[in-house]
PDB file of C-alpha atoms in Angstrom:
ATOM      1  CA  MET A  12      -3.335  -3.862   0.977  1.00  0.00           C
ATOM      2  CA  HIS A  13      -1.350  -5.207  -1.930  1.00  0.00           C
ATOM      3  CA  PHE A  14       1.607  -7.413  -0.854  1.00  0.00           C
ATOM      4  CA  HIS A  15       4.123  -5.172  -2.756  1.00  0.00           C
ATOM      5  CA  GLN A  16       2.909  -2.142  -0.794  1.00  0.00           C
ATOM      6  CA  LYS A  17       3.050  -4.101   2.453  1.00  0.00           C
ATOM      7  CA  ALA A  18       6.576  -5.240   1.690  1.00  0.00           C
ATOM      8  CA  LYS A  19       7.765  -1.659   1.088  1.00  0.00           C
ATOM      9  CA  ILE A  20       6.328  -0.552   4.449  1.00  0.00           C
ATOM     10  CA  ILE A  21       7.969  -3.454   6.229  1.00  0.00           C
ATOM     11  CA  GLN A  22      11.324  -2.695   4.631  1.00  0.00           C
ATOM     12  CA  GLU A  23      11.009   0.972   5.559  1.00  0.00           C
ATOM     13  CA  LEU A  24      10.286   0.069   9.256  1.00  0.00           C
ATOM     14  CA  LYS A  25      13.329  -2.237   9.279  1.00  0.00           C
ATOM     15  CA  ARG A  26      15.505   0.493   7.737  1.00  0.00           C
ATOM     16  CA  ILE A  27      14.421   3.182  10.201  1.00  0.00           C
ATOM     17  CA  THR A  28      14.948   0.795  13.132  1.00  0.00           C
ATOM     18  CA  PHE A  29      18.369  -0.327  11.892  1.00  0.00           C
ATOM     19  CA  ASN A  30      19.462   3.312  11.418  1.00  0.00           C
ATOM     20  CA  GLN A  31      18.314   4.310  14.910  1.00  0.00           C
ATOM     21  CA  VAL A  32      20.401   1.573  16.485  1.00  0.00           C
ATOM     22  CA  ARG A  33      23.474   2.152  14.283  1.00  0.00           C
ATOM     23  CA  ASN A  34      23.324   5.999  14.535  1.00  0.00           C
ATOM     24  CA  PRO A  35      26.798   7.080  15.693  1.00  0.00           C
ATOM     25  CA  LEU A  36      25.223   9.667  18.017  1.00  0.00           C
ATOM     26  CA  ASN A  37      23.719   6.847  20.148  1.00  0.00           C
ATOM     27  CA  SER A  38      25.873   5.943  23.178  1.00  0.00           C
ATOM     28  CA  LEU A  39      25.168   2.252  22.932  1.00  0.00           C
ATOM     29  CA  GLU A  40      27.401  -0.314  24.605  1.00  0.00           C
ATOM     30  CA  LYS A  41      28.997  -3.057  22.643  1.00  0.00           C
ATOM     31  CA  LEU A  42      26.419  -4.854  20.562  1.00  0.00           C
ATOM     32  CA  PRO A  43      24.464  -7.016  21.009  1.00  0.00           C
ATOM     33  CA  LEU A  44      23.060  -5.468  24.163  1.00  0.00           C
ATOM     34  CA  PHE A  45      20.706  -8.443  24.730  1.00  0.00           C
ATOM     35  CA  ASP A  46      21.172 -12.193  24.364  1.00  0.00           C
ATOM     36  CA  SER A  47      20.139 -15.399  26.188  1.00  0.00           C
ATOM     37  CA  THR A  48      22.183 -14.282  29.240  1.00  0.00           C
ATOM     38  CA  ARG A  49      20.782 -10.746  29.308  1.00  0.00           C
ATOM     39  CA  ALA A  50      17.159 -10.913  28.247  1.00  0.00           C
ATOM     40  CA  CYS A  51      14.711  -8.048  27.627  1.00  0.00           C
ATOM     41  CA  SER A  52      11.070  -7.055  27.228  1.00  0.00           C
ATOM     42  CA  VAL A  53       9.657  -4.905  24.444  1.00  0.00           C
ATOM     43  CA  THR A  54       6.713  -2.498  24.776  1.00  0.00           C
ATOM     44  CA  LEU A  55       5.205  -0.792  21.732  1.00  0.00           C
ATOM     45  CA  THR A  56       3.144   2.277  22.561  1.00  0.00           C
ATOM     46  CA  VAL A  57       0.940   3.723  19.772  1.00  0.00           C
ATOM     47  CA  PHE A  58      -0.288   7.325  19.719  1.00  0.00           C
ATOM     48  CA  THR A  59      -3.185   7.763  17.324  1.00  0.00           C
ATOM     49  CA  PRO A  60      -4.171  10.837  15.310  1.00  0.00           C
ATOM     50  CA  THR A  61      -7.847  10.487  16.315  1.00  0.00           C
ATOM     51  CA  LYS A  62      -9.977   9.212  19.176  1.00  0.00           C
ATOM     52  CA  ARG A  63     -11.236   6.403  17.000  1.00  0.00           C
ATOM     53  CA  ARG A  64     -11.064   2.985  18.688  1.00  0.00           C
ATOM     54  CA  SER A  65      -8.175   0.823  17.707  1.00  0.00           C
ATOM     55  CA  ASP A  66      -7.379  -2.859  18.186  1.00  0.00           C
ATOM     56  CA  PRO A  67      -3.955  -3.344  19.833  1.00  0.00           C
ATOM     57  CA  ASP A  68      -3.449  -6.725  18.162  1.00  0.00           C
ATOM     58  CA  ASN A  69      -3.344  -4.882  14.769  1.00  0.00           C
ATOM     59  CA  LEU A  70       0.103  -3.623  15.878  1.00  0.00           C
ATOM     60  CA  GLN A  71       1.670  -7.027  15.732  1.00  0.00           C
ATOM     61  CA  PRO A  72       2.870  -6.811  12.102  1.00  0.00           C
ATOM     62  CA  THR A  73       4.363  -3.366  12.837  1.00  0.00           C
ATOM     63  CA  LEU A  74       6.160  -4.556  15.937  1.00  0.00           C
ATOM     64  CA  LYS A  75       7.455  -7.629  14.091  1.00  0.00           C
ATOM     65  CA  ALA A  76       9.054  -5.424  11.411  1.00  0.00           C
ATOM     66  CA  ILE A  77      10.590  -3.155  14.052  1.00  0.00           C
ATOM     67  CA  MET A  78      11.925  -6.195  15.996  1.00  0.00           C
ATOM     68  CA  ASP A  79      13.423  -7.637  12.813  1.00  0.00           C
ATOM     69  CA  GLY A  80      15.157  -4.311  12.278  1.00  0.00           C
ATOM     70  CA  PHE A  81      16.611  -4.526  15.776  1.00  0.00           C
ATOM     71  CA  THR A  82      17.835  -8.061  15.052  1.00  0.00           C
ATOM     72  CA  GLU A  83      19.443  -6.980  11.705  1.00  0.00           C
ATOM     73  CA  SER A  84      21.120  -4.046  13.471  1.00  0.00           C
ATOM     74  CA  GLY A  85      22.677  -6.280  16.094  1.00  0.00           C
ATOM     75  CA  LEU A  86      20.840  -4.858  19.083  1.00  0.00           C
ATOM     76  CA  TRP A  87      20.178  -8.357  20.252  1.00  0.00           C
ATOM     77  CA  SER A  88      21.481 -11.750  19.169  1.00  0.00           C
ATOM     78  CA  ASP A  89      18.021 -12.937  18.117  1.00  0.00           C
ATOM     79  CA  ASP A  90      14.394 -12.064  18.838  1.00  0.00           C
ATOM     80  CA  ASN A  91      13.528 -15.548  20.095  1.00  0.00           C
ATOM     81  CA  HIS A  92      11.926 -16.313  23.519  1.00  0.00           C
ATOM     82  CA  GLU A  93      15.318 -16.683  25.270  1.00  0.00           C
ATOM     83  CA  VAL A  94      16.240 -13.085  24.430  1.00  0.00           C
ATOM     84  CA  VAL A  95      12.935 -11.272  24.164  1.00  0.00           C
ATOM     85  CA  LYS A  96      10.886 -12.603  27.098  1.00  0.00           C
ATOM     86  CA  PHE A  97       7.687 -10.721  26.250  1.00  0.00           C
ATOM     87  CA  THR A  98       6.192  -8.022  24.119  1.00  0.00           C
ATOM     88  CA  LYS A  99       3.415  -5.708  25.022  1.00  0.00           C
ATOM     89  CA  TYR A 100       1.210  -3.341  22.964  1.00  0.00           C
ATOM     90  CA  GLN A 101      -0.463  -0.371  24.516  1.00  0.00           C
ATOM     91  CA  TYR A 102      -2.345   2.831  23.629  1.00  0.00           C
ATOM     92  CA  GLY A 103      -0.508   6.016  24.508  1.00  0.00           C
ATOM     93  CA  GLY A 104      -3.167   8.647  23.702  1.00  0.00           C
ATOM     94  CA  LEU A 105      -3.461  11.138  20.858  1.00  0.00           C
ATOM     95  CA  SER A 106      -0.398  11.854  18.705  1.00  0.00           C
ATOM     96  CA  GLY A 107      -1.142  15.537  18.429  1.00  0.00           C
ATOM     97  CA  THR A 108      -0.638  15.350  14.677  1.00  0.00           C
ATOM     98  CA  LYS A 109      -2.446  13.838  11.666  1.00  0.00           C
ATOM     99  CA  ALA A 110      -0.174  10.820  11.840  1.00  0.00           C
ATOM    100  CA  TYR A 111       0.431   7.898  14.126  1.00  0.00           C
ATOM    101  CA  ARG A 112       3.436   7.962  16.542  1.00  0.00           C
ATOM    102  CA  LEU A 113       5.129   4.920  17.840  1.00  0.00           C
ATOM    103  CA  GLU A 114       7.404   4.489  20.853  1.00  0.00           C
ATOM    104  CA  VAL A 115       9.395   1.393  21.487  1.00  0.00           C
ATOM    105  CA  ASP A 116      10.671   0.774  25.015  1.00  0.00           C
ATOM    106  CA  ILE A 117      13.204  -2.061  25.646  1.00  0.00           C
ATOM    107  CA  GLU A 118      13.985  -3.054  29.159  1.00  0.00           C
ATOM    108  CA  GLU A 119      16.287  -5.676  30.644  1.00  0.00           C
ATOM    109  CA  VAL A 120      14.452  -8.348  32.578  1.00  0.00           C
TER     110      VAL A 120
END
């Protein structure tokens, strides 16, 4: 993939993530929700359009862009190891559509 195309995808993932956090319909507490005194874990679940095998490690660039969007939105103070204790990638089954579907779960640890 050409680096310009990759950069556009990364920016779009960050924008979507930022807008989800900053959506006025969300009932989020005062931001940041997580910092070094209130750490969290992040799980990325991918739902694929086909039964074709996939490599979970290939999700790392996608999750990194999403996590950067969370950082830019103020959801957490930083995405370093003191705030985000661990990340996990997992397969969630078929998406039921012709597209991938992603779910991000953030839990306090």
